[in-house]
Coordinates of C-alpha atoms and ligand atoms in Angstrom, one line a residue:
X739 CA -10.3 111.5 66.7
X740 CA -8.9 110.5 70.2
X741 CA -12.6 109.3 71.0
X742 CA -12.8 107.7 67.9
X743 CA -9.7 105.3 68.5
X744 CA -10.7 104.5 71.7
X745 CA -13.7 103.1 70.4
X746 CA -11.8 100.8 67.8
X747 CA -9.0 99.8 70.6
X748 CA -12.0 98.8 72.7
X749 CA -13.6 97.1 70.2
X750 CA -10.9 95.2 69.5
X751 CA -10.5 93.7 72.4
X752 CA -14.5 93.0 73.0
X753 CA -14.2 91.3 69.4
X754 CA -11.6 89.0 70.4
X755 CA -13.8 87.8 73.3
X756 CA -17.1 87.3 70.8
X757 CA -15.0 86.7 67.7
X758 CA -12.6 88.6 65.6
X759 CA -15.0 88.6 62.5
X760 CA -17.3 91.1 64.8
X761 CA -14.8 93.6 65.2
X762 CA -16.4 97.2 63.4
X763 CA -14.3 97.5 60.6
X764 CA -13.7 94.1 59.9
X765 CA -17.9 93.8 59.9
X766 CA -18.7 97.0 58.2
X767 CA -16.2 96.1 55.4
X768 CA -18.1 93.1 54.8
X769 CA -21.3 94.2 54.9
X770 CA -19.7 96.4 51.9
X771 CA -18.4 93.4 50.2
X772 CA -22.1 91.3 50.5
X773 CA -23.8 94.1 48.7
X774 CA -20.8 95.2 46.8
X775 CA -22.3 95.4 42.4
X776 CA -20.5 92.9 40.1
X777 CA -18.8 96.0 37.9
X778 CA -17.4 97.3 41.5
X779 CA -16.0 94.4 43.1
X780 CA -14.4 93.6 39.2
X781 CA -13.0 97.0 39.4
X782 CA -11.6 96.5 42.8
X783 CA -10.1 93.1 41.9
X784 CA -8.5 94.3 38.6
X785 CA -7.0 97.8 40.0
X786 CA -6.2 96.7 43.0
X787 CA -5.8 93.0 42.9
X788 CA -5.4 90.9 46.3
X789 CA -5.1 94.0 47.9
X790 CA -8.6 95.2 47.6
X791 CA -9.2 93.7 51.0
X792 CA -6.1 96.4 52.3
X793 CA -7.7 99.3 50.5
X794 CA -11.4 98.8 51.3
X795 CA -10.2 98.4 55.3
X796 CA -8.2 101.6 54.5
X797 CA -11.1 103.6 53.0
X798 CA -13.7 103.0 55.8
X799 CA -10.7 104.1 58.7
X800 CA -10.4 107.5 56.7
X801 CA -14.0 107.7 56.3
X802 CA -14.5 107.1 60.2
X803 CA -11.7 109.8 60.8
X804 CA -13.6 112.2 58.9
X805 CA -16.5 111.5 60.5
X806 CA -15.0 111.7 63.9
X807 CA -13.7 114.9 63.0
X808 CA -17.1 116.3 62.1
X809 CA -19.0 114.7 65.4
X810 CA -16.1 116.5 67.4
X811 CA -16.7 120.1 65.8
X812 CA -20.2 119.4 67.0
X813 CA -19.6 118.1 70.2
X814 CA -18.0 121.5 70.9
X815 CA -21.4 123.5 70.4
X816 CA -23.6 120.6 71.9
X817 CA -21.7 118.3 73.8
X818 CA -24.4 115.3 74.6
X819 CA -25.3 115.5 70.9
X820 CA -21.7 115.1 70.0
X821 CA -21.8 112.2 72.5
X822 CA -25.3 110.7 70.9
X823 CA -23.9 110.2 67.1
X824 CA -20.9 108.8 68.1
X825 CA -23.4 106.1 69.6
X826 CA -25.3 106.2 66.2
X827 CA -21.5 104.6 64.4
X828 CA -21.5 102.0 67.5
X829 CA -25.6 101.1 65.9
X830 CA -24.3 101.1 62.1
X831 CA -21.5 98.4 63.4
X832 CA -23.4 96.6 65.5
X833 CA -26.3 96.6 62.4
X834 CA -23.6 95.2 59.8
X835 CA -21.9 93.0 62.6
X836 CA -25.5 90.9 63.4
X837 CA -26.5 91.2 59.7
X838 CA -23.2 89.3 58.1
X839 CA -24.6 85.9 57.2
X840 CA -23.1 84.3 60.0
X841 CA -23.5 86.7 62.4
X842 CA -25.3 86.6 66.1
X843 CA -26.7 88.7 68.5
X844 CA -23.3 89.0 70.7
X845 CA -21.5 90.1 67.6
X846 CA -23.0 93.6 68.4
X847 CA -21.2 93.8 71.2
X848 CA -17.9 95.1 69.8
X849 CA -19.6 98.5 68.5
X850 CA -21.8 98.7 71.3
X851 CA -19.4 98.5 74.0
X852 CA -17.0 100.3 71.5
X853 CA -19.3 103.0 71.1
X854 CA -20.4 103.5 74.4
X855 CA -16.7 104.1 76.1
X856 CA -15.9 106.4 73.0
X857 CA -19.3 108.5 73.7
X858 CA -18.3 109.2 77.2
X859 CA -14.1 109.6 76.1
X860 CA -15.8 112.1 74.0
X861 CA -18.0 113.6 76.7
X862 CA -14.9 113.9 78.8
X863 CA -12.5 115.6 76.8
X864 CA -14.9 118.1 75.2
X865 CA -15.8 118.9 78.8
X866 CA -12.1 120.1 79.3
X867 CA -12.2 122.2 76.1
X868 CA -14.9 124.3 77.7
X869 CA -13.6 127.8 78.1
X870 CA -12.9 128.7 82.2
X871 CA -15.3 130.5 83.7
X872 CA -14.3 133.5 85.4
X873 CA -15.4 135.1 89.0
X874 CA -18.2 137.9 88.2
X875 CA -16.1 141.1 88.8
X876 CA -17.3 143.1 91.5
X877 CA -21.0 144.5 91.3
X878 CA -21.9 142.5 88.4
X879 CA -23.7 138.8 88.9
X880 CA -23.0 137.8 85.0
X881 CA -20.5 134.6 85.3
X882 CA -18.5 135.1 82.1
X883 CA -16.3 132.9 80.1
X884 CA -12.7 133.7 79.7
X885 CA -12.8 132.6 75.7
X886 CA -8.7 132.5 75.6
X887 CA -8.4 129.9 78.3
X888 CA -9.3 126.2 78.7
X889 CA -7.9 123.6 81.5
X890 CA -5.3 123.2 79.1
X891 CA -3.1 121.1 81.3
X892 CA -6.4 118.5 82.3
X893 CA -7.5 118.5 78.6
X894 CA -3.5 116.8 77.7
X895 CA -3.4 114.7 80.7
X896 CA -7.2 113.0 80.0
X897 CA -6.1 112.9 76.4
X898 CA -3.0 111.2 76.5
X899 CA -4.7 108.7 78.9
X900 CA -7.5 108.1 76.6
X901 CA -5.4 107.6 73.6
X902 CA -2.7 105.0 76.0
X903 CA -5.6 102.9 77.1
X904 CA -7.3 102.6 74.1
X905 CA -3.9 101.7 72.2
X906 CA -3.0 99.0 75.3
X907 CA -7.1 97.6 74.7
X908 CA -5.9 96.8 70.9
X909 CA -2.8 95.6 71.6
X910 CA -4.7 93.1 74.1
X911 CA -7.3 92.3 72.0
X912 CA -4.9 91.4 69.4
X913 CA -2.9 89.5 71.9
X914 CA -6.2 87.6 73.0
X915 CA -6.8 86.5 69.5
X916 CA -3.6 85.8 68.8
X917 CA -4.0 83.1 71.3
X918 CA -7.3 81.7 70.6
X919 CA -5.6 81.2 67.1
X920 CA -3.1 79.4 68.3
X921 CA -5.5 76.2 68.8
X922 CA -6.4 76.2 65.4
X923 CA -2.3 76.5 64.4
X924 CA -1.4 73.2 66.9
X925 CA -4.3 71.4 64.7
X926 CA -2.6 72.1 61.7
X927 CA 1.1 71.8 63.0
X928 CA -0.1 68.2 64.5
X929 CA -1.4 66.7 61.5
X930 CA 0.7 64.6 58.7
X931 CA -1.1 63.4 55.8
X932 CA -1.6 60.0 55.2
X933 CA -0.5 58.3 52.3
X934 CA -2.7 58.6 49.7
X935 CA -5.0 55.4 48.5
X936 CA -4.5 56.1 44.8
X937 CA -1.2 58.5 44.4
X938 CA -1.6 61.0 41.1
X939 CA 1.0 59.5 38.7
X940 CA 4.1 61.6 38.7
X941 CA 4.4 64.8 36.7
X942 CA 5.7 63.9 33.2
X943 CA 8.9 65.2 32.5
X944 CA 8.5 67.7 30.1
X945 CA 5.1 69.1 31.3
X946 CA 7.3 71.6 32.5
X947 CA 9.1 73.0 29.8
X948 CA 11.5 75.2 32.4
X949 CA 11.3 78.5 30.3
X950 CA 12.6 81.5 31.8
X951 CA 9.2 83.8 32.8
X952 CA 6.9 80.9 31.9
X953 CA 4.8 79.5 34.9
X954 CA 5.7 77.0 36.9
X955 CA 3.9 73.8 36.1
X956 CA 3.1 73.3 39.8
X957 CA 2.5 76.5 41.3
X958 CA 3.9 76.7 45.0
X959 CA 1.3 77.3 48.1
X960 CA 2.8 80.8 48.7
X961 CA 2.0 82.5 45.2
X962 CA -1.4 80.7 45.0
X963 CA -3.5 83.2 44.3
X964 CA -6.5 83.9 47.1
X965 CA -10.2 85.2 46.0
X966 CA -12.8 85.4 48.5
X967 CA -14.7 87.8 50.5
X968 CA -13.2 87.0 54.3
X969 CA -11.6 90.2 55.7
X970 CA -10.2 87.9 58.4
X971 CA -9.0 84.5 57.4
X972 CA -11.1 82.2 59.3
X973 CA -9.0 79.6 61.5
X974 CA -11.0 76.5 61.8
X975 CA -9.6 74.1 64.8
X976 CA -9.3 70.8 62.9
X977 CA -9.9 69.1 66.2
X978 CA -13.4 71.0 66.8
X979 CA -14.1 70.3 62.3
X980 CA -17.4 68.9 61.8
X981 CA -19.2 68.5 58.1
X982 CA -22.3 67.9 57.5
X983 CA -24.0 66.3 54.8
X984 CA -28.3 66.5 54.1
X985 CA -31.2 67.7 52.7
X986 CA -33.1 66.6 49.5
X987 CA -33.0 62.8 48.9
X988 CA -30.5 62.1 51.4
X989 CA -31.6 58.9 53.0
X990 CA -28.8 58.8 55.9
X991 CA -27.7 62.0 56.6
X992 CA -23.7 62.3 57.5
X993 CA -21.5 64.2 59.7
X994 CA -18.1 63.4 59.6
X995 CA -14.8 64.7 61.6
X996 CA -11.7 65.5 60.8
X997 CA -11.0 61.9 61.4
X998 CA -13.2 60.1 60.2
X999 CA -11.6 62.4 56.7
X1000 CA -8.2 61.0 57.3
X1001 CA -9.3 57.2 58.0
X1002 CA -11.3 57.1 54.4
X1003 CA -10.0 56.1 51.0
X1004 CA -7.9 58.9 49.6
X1005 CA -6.9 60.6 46.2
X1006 CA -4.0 61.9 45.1
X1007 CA -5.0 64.6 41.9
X1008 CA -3.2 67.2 40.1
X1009 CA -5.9 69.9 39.4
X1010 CA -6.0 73.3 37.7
X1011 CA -8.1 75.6 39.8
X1012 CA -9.4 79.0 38.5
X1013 CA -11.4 82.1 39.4
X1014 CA -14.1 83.4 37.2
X1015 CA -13.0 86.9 37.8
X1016 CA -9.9 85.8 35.8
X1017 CA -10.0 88.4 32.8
X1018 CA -8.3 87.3 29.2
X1019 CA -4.6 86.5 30.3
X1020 CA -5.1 87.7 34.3
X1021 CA -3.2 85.6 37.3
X1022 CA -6.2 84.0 38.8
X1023 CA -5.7 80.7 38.3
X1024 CA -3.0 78.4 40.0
X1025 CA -1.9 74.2 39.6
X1026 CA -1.8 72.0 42.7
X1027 CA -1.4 68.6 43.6
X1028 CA -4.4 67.8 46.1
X1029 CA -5.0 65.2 49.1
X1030 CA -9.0 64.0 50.2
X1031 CA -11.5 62.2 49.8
X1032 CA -13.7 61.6 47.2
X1033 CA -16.6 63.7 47.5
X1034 CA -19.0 61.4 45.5
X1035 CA -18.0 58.5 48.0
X1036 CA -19.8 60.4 50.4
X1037 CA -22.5 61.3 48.8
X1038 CA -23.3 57.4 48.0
X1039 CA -23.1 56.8 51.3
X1040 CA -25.5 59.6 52.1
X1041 CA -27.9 58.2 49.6
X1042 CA -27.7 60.8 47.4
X1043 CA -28.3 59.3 43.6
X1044 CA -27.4 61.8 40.6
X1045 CA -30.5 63.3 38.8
X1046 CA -29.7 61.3 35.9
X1047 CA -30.4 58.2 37.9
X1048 CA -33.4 59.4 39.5
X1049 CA -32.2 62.0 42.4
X1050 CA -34.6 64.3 43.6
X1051 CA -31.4 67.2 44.2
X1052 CA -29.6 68.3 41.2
X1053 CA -28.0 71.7 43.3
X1054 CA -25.5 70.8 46.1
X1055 CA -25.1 74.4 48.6
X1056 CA -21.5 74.0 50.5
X1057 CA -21.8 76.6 53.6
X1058 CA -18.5 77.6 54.3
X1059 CA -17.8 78.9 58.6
X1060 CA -17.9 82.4 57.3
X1061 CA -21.6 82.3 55.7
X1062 CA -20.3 81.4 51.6
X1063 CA -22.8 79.4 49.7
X1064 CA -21.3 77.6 46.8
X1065 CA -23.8 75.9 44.4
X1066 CA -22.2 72.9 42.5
X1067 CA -24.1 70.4 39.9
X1068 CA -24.9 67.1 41.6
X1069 CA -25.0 65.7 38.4
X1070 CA -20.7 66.5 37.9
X1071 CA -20.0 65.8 41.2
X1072 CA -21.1 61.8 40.6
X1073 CA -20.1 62.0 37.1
X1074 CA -16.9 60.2 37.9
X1075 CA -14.5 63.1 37.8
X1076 CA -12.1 63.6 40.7
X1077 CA -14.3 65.7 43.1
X1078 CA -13.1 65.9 46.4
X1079 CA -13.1 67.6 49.5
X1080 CA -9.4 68.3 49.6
X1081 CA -7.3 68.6 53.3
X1082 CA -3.6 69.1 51.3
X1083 CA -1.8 71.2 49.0
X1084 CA 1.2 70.5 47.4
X1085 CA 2.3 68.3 50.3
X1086 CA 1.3 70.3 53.2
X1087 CA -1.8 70.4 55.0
X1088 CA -4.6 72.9 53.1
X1089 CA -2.9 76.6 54.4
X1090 CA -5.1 78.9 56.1
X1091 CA -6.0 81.2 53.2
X1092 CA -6.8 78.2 51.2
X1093 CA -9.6 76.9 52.9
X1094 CA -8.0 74.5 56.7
X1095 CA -8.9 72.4 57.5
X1096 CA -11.1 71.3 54.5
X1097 CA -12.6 72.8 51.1
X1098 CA -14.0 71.1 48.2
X1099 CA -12.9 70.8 44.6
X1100 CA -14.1 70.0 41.3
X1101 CA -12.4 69.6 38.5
X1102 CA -13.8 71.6 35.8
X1103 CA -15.7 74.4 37.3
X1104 CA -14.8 77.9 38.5
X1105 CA -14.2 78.5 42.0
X1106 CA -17.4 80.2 42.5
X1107 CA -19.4 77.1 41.6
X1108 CA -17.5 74.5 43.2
X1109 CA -14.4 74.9 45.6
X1110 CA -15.9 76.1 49.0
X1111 CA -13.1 77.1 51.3
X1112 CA -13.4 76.4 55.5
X1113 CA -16.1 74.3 54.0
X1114 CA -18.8 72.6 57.2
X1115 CA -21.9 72.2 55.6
X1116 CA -23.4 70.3 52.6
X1117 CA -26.9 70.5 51.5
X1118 CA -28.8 68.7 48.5
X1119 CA -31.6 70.9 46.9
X1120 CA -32.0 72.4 43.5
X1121 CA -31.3 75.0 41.5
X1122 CA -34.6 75.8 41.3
X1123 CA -35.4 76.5 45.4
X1124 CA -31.6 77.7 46.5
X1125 CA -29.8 80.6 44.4
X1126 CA -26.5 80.9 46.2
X1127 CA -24.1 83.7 47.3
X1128 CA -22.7 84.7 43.7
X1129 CA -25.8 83.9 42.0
X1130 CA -27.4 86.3 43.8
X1131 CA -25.2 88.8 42.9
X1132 CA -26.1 88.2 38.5
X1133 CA -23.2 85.6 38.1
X1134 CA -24.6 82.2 36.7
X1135 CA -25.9 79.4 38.1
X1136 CA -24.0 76.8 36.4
X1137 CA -20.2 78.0 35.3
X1138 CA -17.8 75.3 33.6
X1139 CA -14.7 76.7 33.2
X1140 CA -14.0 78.1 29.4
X1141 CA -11.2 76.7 27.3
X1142 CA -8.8 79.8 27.6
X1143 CA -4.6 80.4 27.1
X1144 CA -2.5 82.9 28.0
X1145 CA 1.4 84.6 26.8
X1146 CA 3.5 83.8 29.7
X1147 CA 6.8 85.9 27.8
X1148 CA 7.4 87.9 26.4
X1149 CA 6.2 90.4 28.8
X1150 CA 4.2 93.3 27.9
X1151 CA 6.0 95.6 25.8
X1152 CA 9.0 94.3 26.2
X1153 CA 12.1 94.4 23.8
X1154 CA 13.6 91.1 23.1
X1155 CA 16.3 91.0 20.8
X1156 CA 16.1 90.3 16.8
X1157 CA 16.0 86.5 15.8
X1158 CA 14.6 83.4 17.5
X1159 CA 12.2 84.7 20.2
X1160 CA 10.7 81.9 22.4
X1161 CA 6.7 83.1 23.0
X1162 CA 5.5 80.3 25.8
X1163 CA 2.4 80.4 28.1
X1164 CA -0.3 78.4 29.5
X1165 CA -3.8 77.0 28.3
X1166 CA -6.4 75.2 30.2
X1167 CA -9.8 73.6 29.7
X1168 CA -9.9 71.7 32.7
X1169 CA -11.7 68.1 32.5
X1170 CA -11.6 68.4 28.2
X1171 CA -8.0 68.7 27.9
X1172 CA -5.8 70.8 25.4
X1173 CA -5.9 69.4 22.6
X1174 CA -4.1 72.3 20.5
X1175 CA -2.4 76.0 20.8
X1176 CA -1.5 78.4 18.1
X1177 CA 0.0 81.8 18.0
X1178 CA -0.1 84.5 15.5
X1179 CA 2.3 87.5 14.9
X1180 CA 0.4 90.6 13.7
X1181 CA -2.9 88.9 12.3
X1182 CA -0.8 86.5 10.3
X1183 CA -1.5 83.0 9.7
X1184 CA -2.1 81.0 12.8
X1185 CA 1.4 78.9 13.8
X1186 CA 1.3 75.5 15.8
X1187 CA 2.6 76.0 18.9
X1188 CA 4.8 72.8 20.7
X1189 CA 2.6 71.4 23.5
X1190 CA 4.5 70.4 27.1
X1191 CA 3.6 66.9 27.8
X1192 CA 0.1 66.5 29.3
X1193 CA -0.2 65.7 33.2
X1194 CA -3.9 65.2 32.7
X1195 CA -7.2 66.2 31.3
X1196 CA -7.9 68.6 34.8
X1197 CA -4.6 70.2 34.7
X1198 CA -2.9 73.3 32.4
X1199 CA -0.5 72.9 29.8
X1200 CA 2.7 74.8 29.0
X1201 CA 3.0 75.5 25.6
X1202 CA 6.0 77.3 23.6
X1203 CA 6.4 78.8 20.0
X1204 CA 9.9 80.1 18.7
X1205 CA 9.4 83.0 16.9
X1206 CA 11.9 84.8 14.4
X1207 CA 11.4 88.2 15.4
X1208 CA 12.5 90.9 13.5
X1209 CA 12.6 94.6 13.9
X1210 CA 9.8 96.8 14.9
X1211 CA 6.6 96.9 17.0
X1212 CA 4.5 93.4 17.0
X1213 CA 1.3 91.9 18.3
X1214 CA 1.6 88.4 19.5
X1215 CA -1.4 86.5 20.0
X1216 CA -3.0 83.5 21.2
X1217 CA -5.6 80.5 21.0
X1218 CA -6.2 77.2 22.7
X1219 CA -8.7 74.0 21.8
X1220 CA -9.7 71.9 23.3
X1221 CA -10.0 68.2 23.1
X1222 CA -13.5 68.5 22.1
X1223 CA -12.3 70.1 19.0
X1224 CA -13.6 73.2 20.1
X1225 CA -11.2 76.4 19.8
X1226 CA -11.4 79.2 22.0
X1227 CA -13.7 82.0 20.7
X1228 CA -12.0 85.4 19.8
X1229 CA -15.4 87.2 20.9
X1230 CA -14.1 89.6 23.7
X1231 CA -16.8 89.0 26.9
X1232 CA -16.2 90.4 30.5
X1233 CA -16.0 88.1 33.1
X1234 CA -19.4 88.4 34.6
X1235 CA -21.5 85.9 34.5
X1236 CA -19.8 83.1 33.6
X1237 CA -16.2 84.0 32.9
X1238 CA -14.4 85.9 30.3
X1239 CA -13.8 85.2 26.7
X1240 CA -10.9 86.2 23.5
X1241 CA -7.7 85.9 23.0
X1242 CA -5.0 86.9 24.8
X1243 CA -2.3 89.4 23.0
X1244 CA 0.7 91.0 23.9
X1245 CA 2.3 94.2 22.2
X1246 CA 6.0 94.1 22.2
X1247 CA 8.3 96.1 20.4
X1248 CA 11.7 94.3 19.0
X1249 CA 14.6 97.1 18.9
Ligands
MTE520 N1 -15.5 80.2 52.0 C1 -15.2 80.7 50.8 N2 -14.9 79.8 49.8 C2 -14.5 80.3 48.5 C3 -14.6 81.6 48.2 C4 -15.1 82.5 49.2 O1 -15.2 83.8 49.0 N3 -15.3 82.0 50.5 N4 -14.3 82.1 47.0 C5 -14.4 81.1 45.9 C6 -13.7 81.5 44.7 S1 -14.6 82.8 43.8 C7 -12.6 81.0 44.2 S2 -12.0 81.4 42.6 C8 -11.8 80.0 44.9 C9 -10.4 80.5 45.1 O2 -9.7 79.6 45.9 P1 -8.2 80.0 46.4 O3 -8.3 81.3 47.1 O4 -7.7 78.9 47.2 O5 -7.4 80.2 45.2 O6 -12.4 79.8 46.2 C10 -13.8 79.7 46.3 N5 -14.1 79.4 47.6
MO521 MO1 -13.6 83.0 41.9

C-alpha cells in the first residue's frame, strides 16, 4: 500500500510537469469513460448524478489498493516479481494515458516514472521484512532464519520515509499545477465583455412567475448543471486560445484568437440549453443569457455555403482541447437561428466548467450535437465520412431537442394541504416555442395550464395550474406543445439515442 502511494504522489507531481490530464487515475478513469456502454454511463448519471466523476475516481483508488495489497503478499515470497507487476500498473497507465484522444507520447511518463520509484519503494521495504538471519550455531554450517524477528526498527524508519516523500511529491505536484492554472485564471479575471452588438431584449415581466419551488427563469452559473466526460476541468489560457476553422468546401480557411472574438459583431441571446441524458422530468437542462459571435458569420467568411445552397459539408466536427467531437448540421447552423460560439454566461465570462474561454451553441439541439465546450477546432465534412464521439457510442447522428415539460411543485410525494394547490413547472421546445401546457389529475380530462410570458422561441417557459386538491393520494401529470401544433407524445422512450420521451407525473398524497 505504502509502495502503491508513492507511486500516485510521484505521479502527481510528473503529471503536473507533462499535464494534469496524464496523471494515472485521472487517465485510467477516462479511458473507462471513452469505452464506458450507453446503459452504464445512464446508470452512473441517473444514481449518481454529477458525482459520477467522484465515484468512478473512488472506485479505481480502491481497486488499486486491493491490488497493491495482493502484489505485496507476493512480493513477500518473490520479491523482484512483486517489484515486476507493480511496473505492469505503471504500463496499464501509461497505455490509457497515450491512448486518450488527446494524448502524447510524454503523457506516459506519469505511470512510468510513477511506477518505477514505487517498484523499487516496494523492493526496499519488503527487503526489511525479510526475517534476520542468524549466526550458524556452533558445528553446524546451515545459516538459518530467525522467523520471529525482522529489522523491525529499519522496516518503520524506511516506511515512514516512503510514505512522507511521497505525500510531500503530491502536495508539490498539486502546488505546481496549481500555478500553471493560475495563467489560465489571470485570462479570465482580465477580461470584461464588450457590449453586445445586438443586446437580447429584456426578460418580460412575467416569464418568471416567482413561484415558490418553481425554477428560476434564468438559472444562475453556479447551479448550471455540468455533463461531460473531463475528469479534470481543462483551463484554457484565453491569451494562448486559437480556433480553427476548415476542411470540406472551405475556400479561406480561418483561425481566429481570442481577440479577434471580442472585436467582431456580437449577440446577445437568451437560450435554453439541455442534455440528452435528461430523463422525463430530470435536472439536466438550464436557461442562460449568452455573449459571442455569430457562428454562421464565420462560416460565410470561411466560404462555407449550407448544403441547401450547394455546400459540399453538411457535418460540422467541433474538437474540443480535451479530444470531444461534436457533430452539428451545417444546414441549422446557417439557417438563421442564433448559433454562436458563446465567451459569456449570465454576465460573466464562460466559467471554467462551462467550456473558457469559448464553446459553441445552437439553439435547438442537445448538447451532444451542438454545444462543444473548451471548443479549438472546427472542421466541415459530412455525416457520411466523420461519425463523432457520441455517435460512436449508438447515440444519433442528428438530435433536435424533443418538445418536453416538467412538475416543478409539488414535489414528489409531498402533502400539500386541501383546497387550491398551485402545480407549476417548466416546458421547452427550443427554436419551435410552447405553444400550449396542460395538466391532468388522476387520468382526468386534460386542464389548460396559464403560460408565463414567452422570452423567446429558444428559451423555456414557466407554466402554472391551480388545482383544488382534495383529500387523498393523486397523480398529477403533464404535457407540452409546441408551436408546431405538435404535443408531446405520452410513449415512454429512454434517453438513448436521441433523448427521452412521456410525460412527466408526480404522486402526491393530500392529508
Ligand atoms: N468538450 C466537451 N464539450 C461538451 C461535452 C463534453 O463532454 N466535452 N458534453 C456536451 C454535452 S453532452 C452537453 S449536454 C453540454 C453540457 O453543457 P454544460 O455542462 O455547460 O451544461 O456540453 C456539451 N459539450
Ligand atoms: Mo448531454
Amino acid at each position: 500500500m505504502i509502495a502503491g502511494f508513492c507511486a500516485l504522489g510521484v505521479a502527481e507531481l510528473v503529471a503536473a510537469v507533462v499535464r494534469p490530464e496524464a496523471g494515472p487515475v485521472t487517465a485510467v478513469g477516462g479511458a473507462v469513460i471513452d469505452r464506458t456502454p450507453p446503459a452504464v454511463k445512464d446508470f452512473a448519471v441517473r444514481n449518481f448524478g454529477t458525482a459520477d466523476k467522484l465515484v468512478l475516481q473512488l472506485g479505481i483508488l480502491a481497486l488499486l489498493a486491493a491490488f497493491a495489497m495482493a502484489v505485496g503478499v507476493l512480493a513477500l515470497r518473490r520479491r523482484r516479481l512483486g517489484a515486476a507487476a507493480v511496473l505492469v500498473f505503471g504500463a496499464v497507465g501509461a497505455v490509457a494515458a497515450v491512448g486518450r484522444p488527446e494524448g502524447r507520447p510524454g503523457d506516459a511518463l506519469p505511470s512510468v516514472v510513477g511506477a518505477l520509484v514505487a517498484a523499487g519503494v516496494l523492493y526496499l521495504l519488503v527487503g526489511r521484512l525479510a526475517p534476520r538471519t542468524l549466526p550458524p550455531p556452533a558445528g553446524e554450517t546451515e545459516v538459518r532464519a530467525d522467523q520471529g524477528t525482522f529489522d523491525r526498527r529499519g522496516f518503520v524508519i524506511a516506511a515512514t520515509t516512503a510514505a512522507a516523500a511521497s505525500a510531500g511529491a503530491g502536495y508539490l505536484g498539486r502546488r505546481v499545477t496549481a500555478s500553471v492554472q493560475a495563467g489560465a485564471s489571470a485570462s479570465r479575471g482580465a477580461i470584461t465583455l464588450p457590449v453586445p452588438d445586438s443586446a437580447a431584449p429584456a426578460v418580460p415581466r412575467g416569464a418568471d412567475l416567482g413561484i415558490r419551488g418553481l425554477s428560476s427563469f434564468v438559472t444562475p452559473n453556479k447551479s448550471f448543471y455540468r455533463v461531460d466526460t473531463a475528469l479534470v476541468v481543462p483551463r484554457v489560457n484565453a491569451r494562448r486560445w486559437r480556433l480553427r476553422i476548415h476542411g470540406k468546401g472551405v475556400t479561406r480557411p480561418l483561425t481566429v484568437d481570442f481577440q479577434d472574438l471580442l472585436q467582431r459583431e456580437l449577440i446577445e441571446r437568451d437560450i435554453t440549453l439541455a442534455c440528452v441524458s435528461n430523463e422525463v422530468g430530470g435536472p439536466y437542462i438550464g436557461n442562460a443569457r449568452w455573449i459571442g459571435a455569430r457562428l454562421a458569420d464565420l462560416l460565410r467568411e470561411a466560404g462555407v455555403k449550407p448544403p441547401s445552397k450547394g455546400g459540399a459539408a453538411d457535418q460540422l466536427v467541433a474538437r474540443s482541447v480535451d479530444g470531444m467531437t461534436i457533430g452539428t448540421p451545417v444546414e441549422d447552423v446557417m439557417d438563421g437561428r442564433d448559433a454562436m460560439l458563446a465567451l459569456g454566461m449570465n454576465g460573466e465570462p464562460l466559467p471554467f466548467s462551462h467550456g473558457f474561454p469559448v464553446r459553441m451553441l445552437v439553439p435547438g439541439l442537445y448538447g451532444y450535437v451542438s454545444a462543444c465546450k473548451w471548443i479549438k477546432d472546427i472542421e466541415l465534412t459530412t455525416f457520411d465520412d466523420y461519425d463523432a464521439y457520441w455517435v460512436k457510442r449508438s447515440w444519433s447522428r442528428q438530435a433536435p431537442v424533443k418538445t418536453q415539460s416538467r412538475i416543478d411543485t409539488p414535489r414528489p410525494f409531498a402533502s400539500p394541504e386541501a383546497g387550491t394547490v398551485p402545480v407549476a413547472g417548466v416546458a421547452w421546445a427550443q427554436h419551435r416555442g410552447i405553444a400550449r401546457v396542460e395538466v391532468r389529475v388522476d387520468g382526468g380530462a386534460w386542464q389548460t395550464a396559464r403560460l408565463a410570458a414567452e422570452d423567446s422561441r429558444d428559451t423555456w417557459r414557466q407554466w402554472v395550474w391551480e388545482w383544488p386538491a382534495t383529500t387523498g393520494s393523486h397523480t398529477l401529470e403533464v404535457r407540452a406543445t409546441d408551436r408546431t401544433g405538435a404535443t408531446q407524445t405520452g410513449r415512454r422512450a429512454g434517453t438513448v439515442p436521441d433523448g427521452a420521451t412521456g410525460w412527466h407525473s408526480v404522486v402526491v398524497d393530500v392529508p
